[in-house]
Each structure stands twice: as C-alpha cells, then as structure tokens.
CSV table of C-alpha atoms and ligand atoms in Angstrom, one decimal:
chain,number,residue,atom,x,y,z
A,1,MET,CA,124.7,108.7,45.8
A,2,LYS,CA,122.2,110.1,44.3
A,3,LYS,CA,123.2,108.4,41.1
A,4,PHE,CA,122.0,104.9,42.9
A,5,HIS,CA,118.7,107.2,44.3
A,6,LEU,CA,117.6,107.2,40.6
A,7,ALA,CA,118.2,103.5,40.3
A,8,LEU,CA,116.6,102.9,43.3
A,9,ALA,CA,113.5,104.7,42.1
A,10,LEU,CA,112.9,102.5,39.7
A,11,PHE,CA,113.2,99.5,41.3
A,12,SER,CA,111.3,100.6,43.8
A,13,LEU,CA,108.8,101.0,41.6
A,14,ILE,CA,109.2,97.0,40.6
A,15,LEU,CA,109.2,96.2,44.1
A,16,ALA,CA,105.9,98.6,44.4
A,17,ALA,CA,104.2,96.8,41.4
A,18,SER,CA,105.5,93.1,43.9
A,19,ALA,CA,105.3,94.2,47.2
A,20,GLN,CA,106.6,90.6,48.3
A,21,PRO,CA,106.9,89.1,52.2
A,22,LEU,CA,110.4,89.5,53.5
A,23,PRO,CA,112.2,85.6,52.6
A,24,LYS,CA,112.6,83.3,55.6
A,25,ILE,CA,116.7,83.9,57.2
A,26,GLN,CA,117.6,81.1,59.9
A,27,LEU,CA,120.5,81.6,62.1
A,28,THR,CA,123.6,79.0,61.3
A,29,PRO,CA,126.7,78.9,64.1
A,30,VAL,CA,129.7,79.4,63.0
A,31,LEU,CA,133.4,80.0,64.8
A,32,THR,CA,131.7,77.1,67.2
A,33,LYS,CA,135.1,77.0,68.4
A,34,LEU,CA,134.9,80.4,69.8
A,35,THR,CA,133.0,79.9,73.1
A,36,ASP,CA,134.0,83.4,76.0
A,37,GLU,CA,131.6,85.8,77.1
A,38,ARG,CA,130.7,89.1,75.0
A,39,PRO,CA,131.6,88.9,71.3
A,40,LEU,CA,130.7,92.6,70.9
A,41,TRP,CA,132.4,93.3,66.8
A,42,ILE,CA,133.5,91.0,64.1
A,43,SER,CA,135.6,92.9,61.5
A,44,GLU,CA,137.4,91.3,58.1
A,45,ALA,CA,141.3,92.8,57.4
A,46,PRO,CA,140.7,94.4,54.3
A,47,ASP,CA,144.1,92.7,52.7
A,48,GLY,CA,142.2,89.7,50.6
A,49,SER,CA,144.2,87.0,54.1
A,50,GLY,CA,140.0,86.0,54.5
A,51,ARG,CA,140.8,86.5,58.6
A,52,LEU,CA,138.1,87.9,60.7
A,53,PHE,CA,139.0,89.7,64.4
A,54,VAL,CA,136.8,88.7,67.0
A,55,VAL,CA,136.4,91.6,69.2
A,56,TYR,CA,135.5,90.5,73.1
A,57,GLN,CA,134.4,93.5,75.4
A,58,GLU,CA,136.9,91.9,78.4
A,59,GLY,CA,139.7,93.5,76.3
A,60,LYS,CA,141.2,91.4,73.8
A,61,ILE,CA,141.2,90.4,70.1
A,62,LEU,CA,140.6,87.0,68.4
A,63,VAL,CA,142.2,86.6,64.8
A,64,THR,CA,140.6,83.3,62.5
A,65,LYS,CA,139.9,82.4,59.2
A,66,LYS,CA,136.8,83.0,57.8
A,67,GLY,CA,134.6,80.1,56.9
A,68,SER,CA,136.8,78.0,59.8
A,69,ASP,CA,135.2,77.1,63.4
A,70,GLY,CA,137.4,79.4,65.4
A,71,GLY,CA,139.7,76.3,66.2
A,72,ASP,CA,143.5,77.8,65.1
A,73,ALA,CA,142.3,81.3,66.8
A,74,LYS,CA,144.3,83.3,68.0
A,75,VAL,CA,145.1,86.5,70.2
A,76,PHE,CA,145.7,89.5,67.9
A,77,PHE,CA,144.8,91.8,70.8
A,78,ASP,CA,145.4,92.1,74.6
A,79,ILE,CA,144.8,94.9,77.0
A,80,THR,CA,142.2,93.2,79.1
A,81,SER,CA,145.6,94.3,81.6
A,82,ARG,CA,144.1,97.4,81.2
A,83,HIS,CA,140.3,96.6,82.5
A,84,PRO,CA,138.8,98.2,79.8
A,85,TYR,CA,135.7,96.1,80.8
A,86,PHE,CA,133.6,96.8,84.5
A,87,GLU,CA,129.9,97.5,84.1
A,88,ASN,CA,127.8,96.3,81.1
A,89,GLU,CA,127.9,98.9,78.8
A,90,ASP,CA,131.7,99.8,78.6
A,91,GLY,CA,134.7,97.7,77.6
A,92,LEU,CA,136.9,96.7,74.5
A,93,LEU,CA,133.6,98.1,72.0
A,94,SER,CA,134.9,98.1,68.0
A,95,MET,CA,137.9,97.8,66.0
A,96,ALA,CA,137.8,98.9,62.6
A,97,PHE,CA,141.1,98.6,59.7
A,98,HIS,CA,142.3,101.7,58.3
A,99,PRO,CA,140.9,101.8,54.7
A,100,GLY,CA,144.7,101.3,53.7
A,101,PHE,CA,145.0,98.5,55.9
A,102,LYS,CA,146.9,95.8,53.3
A,103,THR,CA,149.9,98.3,53.1
A,104,ASN,CA,150.1,100.6,56.2
A,105,GLY,CA,148.8,98.1,59.2
A,106,LEU,CA,146.8,100.4,61.1
A,107,PHE,CA,143.3,99.9,63.4
A,108,TYR,CA,141.0,101.4,65.9
A,109,VAL,CA,139.8,100.8,68.7
A,110,TYR,CA,137.9,102.3,71.1
A,111,TYR,CA,137.9,100.8,74.9
A,112,ASN,CA,136.8,102.7,78.1
A,113,GLN,CA,139.0,103.6,81.4
A,114,LYS,CA,137.9,104.1,85.3
A,115,ASN,CA,140.3,106.9,85.9
A,116,SER,CA,142.4,107.7,89.2
A,117,GLY,CA,141.7,111.2,90.9
A,118,ASP,CA,146.2,111.0,90.7
A,119,GLN,CA,146.0,110.9,87.5
A,120,TYR,CA,142.9,112.7,86.1
A,121,LYS,CA,142.6,115.9,88.1
A,122,ASP,CA,138.7,116.0,87.1
A,123,ALA,CA,138.3,112.2,88.2
A,124,LYS,CA,135.5,112.9,90.1
A,125,GLU,CA,133.4,114.5,88.1
A,126,PHE,CA,133.8,112.1,85.2
A,127,PRO,CA,135.2,108.4,86.8
A,128,PHE,CA,135.8,107.1,83.5
A,129,ARG,CA,136.6,108.0,80.2
A,130,SER,CA,136.9,106.8,76.7
A,131,VAL,CA,140.0,106.2,74.2
A,132,ILE,CA,140.0,106.2,70.7
A,133,SER,CA,143.5,104.8,69.9
A,134,GLU,CA,145.5,103.8,66.5
A,135,PHE,CA,147.5,100.3,66.6
A,136,LYS,CA,149.8,99.0,64.1
A,137,VAL,CA,150.6,95.2,63.4
A,138,SER,CA,153.6,93.8,64.6
A,139,ALA,CA,156.2,94.1,61.7
A,140,ALA,CA,157.1,90.4,62.8
A,141,ASP,CA,154.1,89.1,62.9
A,142,PRO,CA,150.7,90.0,60.5
A,143,ASP,CA,148.9,88.0,63.1
A,144,GLN,CA,150.1,89.9,66.4
A,145,ALA,CA,148.9,93.7,67.0
A,146,ASP,CA,152.1,95.8,68.3
A,147,LEU,CA,150.8,97.1,71.9
A,148,LYS,CA,153.8,99.5,71.8
A,149,SER,CA,152.9,101.3,68.7
A,150,GLU,CA,149.4,103.2,70.7
A,151,ARG,CA,148.9,106.6,69.3
A,152,ILE,CA,145.8,108.5,71.1
A,153,LEU,CA,143.6,110.0,69.2
A,154,PHE,CA,141.5,111.2,71.9
A,155,GLU,CA,140.0,110.3,75.5
A,156,VAL,CA,136.8,111.6,75.9
A,157,PRO,CA,135.5,111.8,80.0
A,158,GLN,CA,132.3,110.4,80.9
A,159,PRO,CA,130.0,111.2,84.0
A,160,PHE,CA,129.0,107.1,84.4
A,161,TRP,CA,129.1,103.7,83.3
A,162,ASN,CA,126.7,103.9,80.5
A,163,HIS,CA,125.5,105.0,77.4
A,164,LYS,CA,129.1,105.2,75.5
A,165,GLY,CA,127.8,104.6,72.0
A,166,GLY,CA,130.8,102.3,70.9
A,167,GLU,CA,131.5,101.7,67.2
A,168,LEU,CA,134.3,103.1,65.0
A,169,CYS,CA,133.7,102.9,61.2
A,170,PHE,CA,135.1,104.3,57.9
A,171,GLY,CA,132.7,106.3,56.2
A,172,PRO,CA,132.8,105.9,52.1
A,173,ASP,CA,134.2,108.5,51.8
A,174,GLY,CA,137.4,107.5,53.9
A,175,TYR,CA,136.9,109.4,57.4
A,176,LEU,CA,136.8,106.9,60.8
A,177,TYR,CA,133.1,107.5,62.1
A,178,LEU,CA,132.0,107.2,66.3
A,179,GLY,CA,128.9,107.8,67.7
A,180,LEU,CA,129.3,108.8,71.5
A,181,GLY,CA,125.9,108.1,73.8
A,182,ASP,CA,124.7,110.7,75.9
A,183,GLY,CA,127.1,109.8,78.8
A,184,GLY,CA,124.4,107.5,80.9
A,185,ALA,CA,122.6,107.3,84.1
A,186,GLY,CA,119.0,107.7,83.0
A,187,GLY,CA,117.0,111.1,81.1
A,188,ASP,CA,120.4,113.0,79.6
A,189,PRO,CA,121.0,114.5,83.2
A,190,PHE,CA,123.7,117.1,82.1
A,191,ASN,CA,121.5,117.9,78.2
A,192,SER,CA,124.4,116.8,76.5
A,193,GLY,CA,121.8,115.4,73.8
A,194,GLN,CA,121.5,118.9,72.0
A,195,ASN,CA,124.9,121.3,73.9
A,196,LEU,CA,127.0,121.6,70.5
A,197,ALA,CA,130.0,122.5,72.6
A,198,ARG,CA,130.0,118.5,74.0
A,199,LEU,CA,131.6,115.9,72.2
A,200,LEU,CA,128.6,113.3,74.5
A,201,ALA,CA,125.2,112.2,72.3
A,202,LYS,CA,126.6,113.0,68.9
A,203,MET,CA,128.0,111.1,65.7
A,204,LEU,CA,132.1,112.1,65.0
A,205,ARG,CA,133.3,112.5,62.2
A,206,ILE,CA,137.4,112.7,61.8
A,207,ASP,CA,140.1,112.2,59.2
A,208,VAL,CA,143.0,110.3,60.8
A,209,ASN,CA,144.7,110.3,57.8
A,210,SER,CA,145.6,114.5,58.6
A,211,ARG,CA,145.4,116.5,61.6
A,212,THR,CA,143.7,119.7,62.3
A,213,THR,CA,145.3,122.9,64.5
A,214,ILE,CA,142.6,125.0,66.1
A,215,GLY,CA,141.7,127.8,68.1
A,216,ASN,CA,143.6,131.3,67.8
A,217,GLY,CA,146.7,133.7,68.1
A,218,ASP,CA,148.8,131.9,70.9
A,219,HIS,CA,146.1,129.5,71.8
A,220,THR,CA,146.4,127.4,69.3
A,221,HIS,CA,147.1,123.0,69.3
A,222,GLN,CA,147.0,120.7,67.1
A,223,LEU,CA,144.4,117.9,67.4
A,224,GLN,CA,145.8,114.2,66.7
A,225,TYR,CA,143.3,114.0,63.9
A,226,GLY,CA,141.9,116.0,60.8
A,227,ILE,CA,138.5,117.6,61.1
A,228,PRO,CA,137.0,117.3,57.7
A,229,SER,CA,136.3,120.8,56.2
A,230,ASP,CA,132.7,120.4,55.4
A,231,ASN,CA,132.4,119.1,59.1
A,232,PRO,CA,128.9,120.9,59.4
A,233,PHE,CA,130.3,122.6,63.1
A,234,ALA,CA,134.2,122.6,61.2
A,235,LYS,CA,135.0,126.3,60.5
A,236,GLY,CA,135.4,127.0,64.6
A,237,ASP,CA,132.8,129.8,64.6
A,238,SER,CA,130.5,129.2,67.1
A,239,ASN,CA,131.9,127.2,70.3
A,240,ALA,CA,130.3,123.8,68.2
A,241,CYS,CA,132.8,120.7,68.4
A,242,PRO,CA,133.9,120.7,64.5
A,243,GLU,CA,134.1,117.0,65.0
A,244,ILE,CA,130.5,116.7,65.5
A,245,PHE,CA,128.8,114.6,62.3
A,246,ALA,CA,125.0,114.5,63.5
A,247,TYR,CA,123.1,115.0,66.7
A,248,GLY,CA,120.9,114.6,69.5
A,249,LEU,CA,121.6,110.7,70.2
A,250,ARG,CA,121.1,108.7,72.9
A,251,ASN,CA,123.1,105.9,73.0
A,252,PRO,CA,124.0,104.7,68.9
A,253,TRP,CA,124.6,100.9,69.6
A,254,ARG,CA,125.9,99.9,65.9
A,255,TYR,CA,125.8,102.2,63.0
A,256,SER,CA,126.8,100.7,59.3
A,257,PHE,CA,126.8,102.0,55.7
A,258,ASP,CA,124.4,100.7,52.9
A,259,ARG,CA,126.8,99.3,50.7
A,260,GLN,CA,125.6,100.4,47.8
A,261,THR,CA,124.1,103.6,48.8
A,262,GLY,CA,126.2,105.4,51.6
A,263,ASP,CA,123.4,105.3,53.5
A,264,LEU,CA,124.0,105.4,57.2
A,265,TRP,CA,121.8,103.3,59.4
A,266,VAL,CA,121.8,104.3,63.4
A,267,GLY,CA,120.2,101.9,66.0
A,268,ASP,CA,119.9,104.5,68.9
A,269,VAL,CA,118.9,102.6,72.0
A,270,GLY,CA,115.4,104.9,74.2
A,271,GLN,CA,114.9,105.5,77.3
A,272,ASP,CA,111.8,103.3,78.9
A,273,LEU,CA,109.6,103.7,75.9
A,274,TRP,CA,110.5,103.9,72.7
A,275,GLU,CA,113.5,102.1,70.5
A,276,GLU,CA,114.5,103.8,67.7
A,277,VAL,CA,116.6,103.4,63.9
A,278,ASP,CA,117.8,106.4,62.6
A,279,LEU,CA,119.3,107.1,59.2
A,280,VAL,CA,121.8,110.1,59.8
A,281,THR,CA,122.6,112.7,58.0
A,282,LYS,CA,125.5,115.5,58.2
A,283,GLY,CA,124.1,118.2,60.8
A,284,GLY,CA,121.4,116.3,61.6
A,285,ASN,CA,119.5,117.0,64.9
A,286,TYR,CA,117.4,113.4,66.1
A,287,GLY,CA,116.0,114.5,69.0
A,288,TRP,CA,117.1,113.6,72.1
A,289,SER,CA,116.7,114.4,74.6
A,290,ILE,CA,113.8,116.7,73.6
A,291,ARG,CA,112.3,113.6,72.1
A,292,GLU,CA,112.9,109.9,72.6
A,293,GLY,CA,111.2,108.4,69.2
A,294,ALA,CA,109.1,110.5,67.5
A,295,HIS,CA,107.3,111.4,71.0
A,296,HIS,CA,108.1,114.6,72.7
A,297,PHE,CA,110.3,113.7,76.0
A,298,LYS,CA,111.6,117.2,78.0
A,299,SER,CA,110.5,120.8,77.0
A,300,GLY,CA,113.0,122.1,74.5
A,301,PRO,CA,113.1,125.2,71.8
A,302,PRO,CA,109.7,125.2,69.9
A,303,ASP,CA,111.3,126.3,67.4
A,304,ALA,CA,114.0,123.5,66.3
A,305,HIS,CA,113.8,120.7,64.1
A,306,TYR,CA,114.2,116.5,65.0
A,307,ILE,CA,114.5,114.5,62.4
A,308,GLU,CA,112.0,111.5,63.0
A,309,PRO,CA,113.2,107.8,63.0
A,310,VAL,CA,112.7,105.7,60.2
A,311,MET,CA,111.6,102.5,62.8
A,312,GLU,CA,110.9,102.9,66.0
A,313,TYR,CA,108.8,100.7,68.7
A,314,PRO,CA,107.7,100.8,72.1
A,315,HIS,CA,109.0,99.0,75.2
A,316,ARG,CA,106.9,96.5,76.6
A,317,PRO,CA,106.3,96.9,80.6
A,318,ASN,CA,105.9,100.7,80.1
A,319,ILE,CA,103.6,101.2,77.1
A,320,GLN,CA,99.7,101.1,78.3
A,321,SER,CA,98.0,100.7,75.0
A,322,GLU,CA,100.4,97.0,75.0
A,323,ALA,CA,97.3,95.3,73.7
A,324,THR,CA,97.6,97.7,70.2
A,325,PHE,CA,101.1,96.2,69.6
A,326,PRO,CA,101.2,92.5,68.7
A,327,ASP,CA,104.1,90.8,70.6
A,328,HIS,CA,106.7,90.7,68.2
A,329,SER,CA,106.7,94.6,67.8
A,330,ILE,CA,108.2,95.5,71.2
A,331,GLY,CA,111.5,95.1,73.0
A,332,LEU,CA,113.8,96.7,75.5
A,333,CYS,CA,117.4,98.0,73.5
A,334,VAL,CA,117.4,98.0,70.1
A,335,ILE,CA,120.5,96.9,68.0
A,336,GLY,CA,121.5,98.5,64.9
A,337,GLY,CA,122.2,96.5,61.7
A,338,TYR,CA,123.2,96.3,58.9
A,339,VAL,CA,121.6,96.3,55.2
A,340,TYR,CA,122.1,93.6,53.2
A,341,ARG,CA,124.4,93.6,49.8
A,342,GLY,CA,126.5,90.1,50.1
A,343,LYS,CA,126.4,87.6,47.2
A,344,ALA,CA,125.0,84.0,48.8
A,345,PHE,CA,121.8,85.4,49.5
A,346,PRO,CA,120.8,87.6,47.1
A,347,ASN,CA,117.0,87.2,47.2
A,348,LEU,CA,118.2,89.1,50.9
A,349,ASP,CA,120.0,91.8,48.6
A,350,GLY,CA,118.7,95.6,50.0
A,351,ILE,CA,117.0,94.3,53.7
A,352,TYR,CA,118.3,95.8,56.5
A,353,PHE,CA,118.1,93.8,59.4
A,354,TYR,CA,118.4,94.9,63.0
A,355,GLY,CA,117.1,93.2,66.7
A,356,ASP,CA,116.2,94.0,70.0
A,357,ALA,CA,119.4,92.7,72.8
A,358,SER,CA,117.1,91.7,74.9
A,359,LEU,CA,113.8,90.1,73.7
A,360,GLY,CA,116.5,88.4,70.9
A,361,THR,CA,114.1,89.5,68.1
A,362,ILE,CA,115.3,90.4,64.9
A,363,TRP,CA,113.6,92.0,61.8
A,364,GLY,CA,113.7,92.5,58.3
A,365,LEU,CA,112.7,96.4,56.3
A,366,ARG,CA,112.6,98.2,53.2
A,367,TYR,CA,113.3,101.1,52.5
A,368,ASP,CA,112.6,103.6,49.8
A,369,TYR,CA,115.3,106.1,49.9
A,370,VAL,CA,113.4,107.9,47.5
A,371,THR,CA,110.6,108.4,48.8
A,372,HIS,CA,111.5,107.8,52.3
A,373,LYS,CA,109.2,104.8,53.3
A,374,VAL,CA,109.7,101.5,55.3
A,375,THR,CA,107.9,100.0,52.2
A,376,ALA,CA,108.1,96.1,54.0
A,377,HIS,CA,108.9,95.2,57.9
A,378,GLU,CA,108.8,92.1,59.6
A,379,THR,CA,110.0,89.5,62.9
A,380,LEU,CA,112.3,87.2,60.5
A,381,ILE,CA,113.6,85.2,63.7
A,382,GLN,CA,112.2,85.2,67.4
A,383,GLN,CA,115.0,83.3,69.5
A,384,PRO,CA,115.7,83.4,73.2
A,385,LYS,CA,119.6,84.6,73.3
A,386,ASN,CA,120.5,88.4,74.2
A,387,ILE,CA,122.0,90.1,71.2
A,388,ASN,CA,125.3,91.8,71.1
A,389,SER,CA,125.2,93.3,68.3
A,390,PHE,CA,125.5,92.4,64.6
A,391,ALA,CA,128.8,92.0,61.7
A,392,GLU,CA,129.4,92.5,58.9
A,393,ASP,CA,132.6,91.1,56.9
A,394,GLY,CA,134.2,91.5,53.7
A,395,ASP,CA,131.9,89.6,51.6
A,396,GLY,CA,129.3,91.6,53.3
A,397,GLU,CA,127.6,88.3,54.7
A,398,LEU,CA,126.0,89.1,58.5
A,399,TYR,CA,126.9,88.2,61.8
A,400,VAL,CA,125.1,88.2,64.6
A,401,LEU,CA,126.8,88.0,68.2
A,402,MET,CA,125.4,86.6,71.4
A,403,LEU,CA,126.4,87.7,75.0
A,404,ASP,CA,126.5,84.3,75.7
A,405,GLY,CA,129.5,83.8,73.3
A,406,LYS,CA,127.3,82.2,70.6
A,407,ILE,CA,128.3,83.9,66.9
A,408,TYR,CA,125.8,82.7,64.3
A,409,GLN,CA,125.7,84.2,60.5
A,410,ILE,CA,122.3,85.4,58.7
A,411,THR,CA,121.6,82.5,55.6
A,412,THR,CA,118.2,81.4,54.6
A,413,PRO,CA,116.9,78.0,53.9
B,501,LIG,CA1,116.0,110.4,68.0
C-alpha cells in the first residue's frame, strides 16, 4: 500500500500543478428489463463467467449476463419465504463472493430475521437478529444457489429494526468485512458506539477460511470463523470483541476498498445534523455517539481520540445557518460509494463517487492519500430518484441502484 502512496504523492504534485474540475458524468440505464423495486446490491461472480448478481431487499438474488438488458435473468437465490424484509432498513442487504469462488463455489449473505419468544429467550429485548451465512452454489446448476448448504457464521441480536449496516465485502487481505449499525432507534440509546464489548456500531473483520477457539479453561467454544491475528482486539485480553476492526460508526451504509490503494471508504449515516464519509483504518474510533460528523453529540471521555470524517454535509431542515450552505451540499442520508478504477472512462480514475439517498445527489471527490486532503469536490448529478446503493462490477465499472428498481451505470457523455 505504501508504494502506491508514494506514486500517488508524485501524481498529486502533478495534479496540484494543474487542478482541474471534475469531468461531467451521466447515468446510463442498464438492466432495463429488471423491474422489481429495492435492488440493493450488484456483484459480479469472480469466475470469468460474466454474470452479474442483483440483490433485492425482499430476499432474492437474480443472475443475469453482464451487458444484457436483464431479460434473461434467473432467480439464483430466494429466501423471501423467511421474510427478511419488514421495515425500511432490514431485509437481504448484500452478498459477497468468496475470493476462491471459482473453485469452491462459496458466497456469503447478510439478512435480517424477526425473533419469536419460542425460539429465542431474549426475543423481548432483541426482537430482531442479523444473520451472516455462507452458502454454496448448486453442483448441478451454476445459476442456482443450494439453500440447504447454509452455514450460519454468526447472528447478531438487534434491539430495533433500523441501522443494520449491511454490506459484506472481502478486503484486499482476503478477510470478510461487515459494518454494523448501532442497533437503531435514535441517538444510540445503549451507547453501543463506544462499547467494545458489543458488535453493534462497528466495522468487523473475520476470516472465513479458519475457525478460532475463544475462552479459556472449561469455558471455550469454537467460532464458525477465524479471528485475524492482527485484529485490534484479537488477543482476548479484554472484554472487547475480537471481531472488531474499527468502531464508533452509527450506520455504515455502503463501504468499499479503493482497488488501487486498498483504502477503505465508508459512508456513515448521521443522526439529525451531519452525514459523513470516512476513511476507516484498523483500530480507528470514528466517534459515534460522542461525535456526529466533526461535531459534539453527547458527552464522553475528554482524552479520547476520534478520527474526523474526510467529508461531511449538513441536513437541510435542521441547520439554522442553511443560507451558508449551497443547495447541492445538503442532504439527509449518505450513501457510500466507490473510487473509480475501471478502464472504460479513464478521466474518472481516482474519483470517489458517493451520494445522498433522499435528495438523489451524486458527488465526486478527489483525495490526496499523502497529505490527507480533499483536492476536489463537486456535485456531479442532481436527479430526483432515491438512491439505495452504488455497486461495482469485476471490471471496476460503477452502478447506481434506485429505490424504484431502476439501475444505471456511471458513464461520461
Ligand atoms: Ca464519525
């Protein structure tokens, strides 16, 4: 990663000498035959088959050929009968292919379930749970998941229906990353953000290829996954969860690794005032619920170090000094995106695209990883649709998924 940063330092010197506005972009409709609402995610199978998998919040995944209009789409995976989706922020939230999918056929999904008192003794306190499961593709049909192959890695008790985080993605280190929100309601009522004994409000990192035994003496049990030995709390010498990679996140909704540098970009949805974009590093504390964006939220330890956002923007109705913010710099709910590293539009290279769910704005920014400064930031698109998510295919081309079911590719005129 360091080597890239040196190269980037040189590159940013050149950029600084010729600071240019960001290029114009447009949204080109793709997969136009797919009409179901609430597509949340797209992933390309890393097996050279050119298949895109489109994840729908209600609990199904469609498979279609990349470059097609989606008219050939088949149902790859369907757990709609388990009713994972019951409120706005839960459901089937994402999928991730194992880096070795081509040979092992494994993939991972994150979905939500309602608990019932018969099954779960703590259903009263935690009426919901998030499920992180491994599945295998059918041996007979590569366009069909084998639902009987489910192996639950872990389940997270959830006190409310909202703030589920929601993305599974493999990092450049081969480990599986999962961002969880603070459990929901509002204002982090259980102070999960700074509580290292809880999985909520954290970025987690696990190894799906191994199993770790935790505890000591007679009180040990084997986890259905491994703990990377350099996770910040891997040693188990405190009550901190060893799965934690970073903490103090309110509701990380969409995150991605810069394919060139390995840096982890996160959109962290704010409470009532500030939306933020963070660069998340191992062991970092991103402030919630002591801080909202770069601002005080509730009292906390005076000596704590909180990592400030790369970018933040205010909510329209709640900022009194609205006049000081131009209309395009406000919103209600951030959607984290991607640094473009595709080949089709070389002038987009290195731009981080992100958006606002409610106002439909898409921004682009350039960031200097050496000086830690945003070197360009512009509103690129203002459009009326609610944005659910961004997504990236195997070639690094970017997509925007809308609440109404429409899917677009980010292109240039
Ligand atoms: Ca923060």
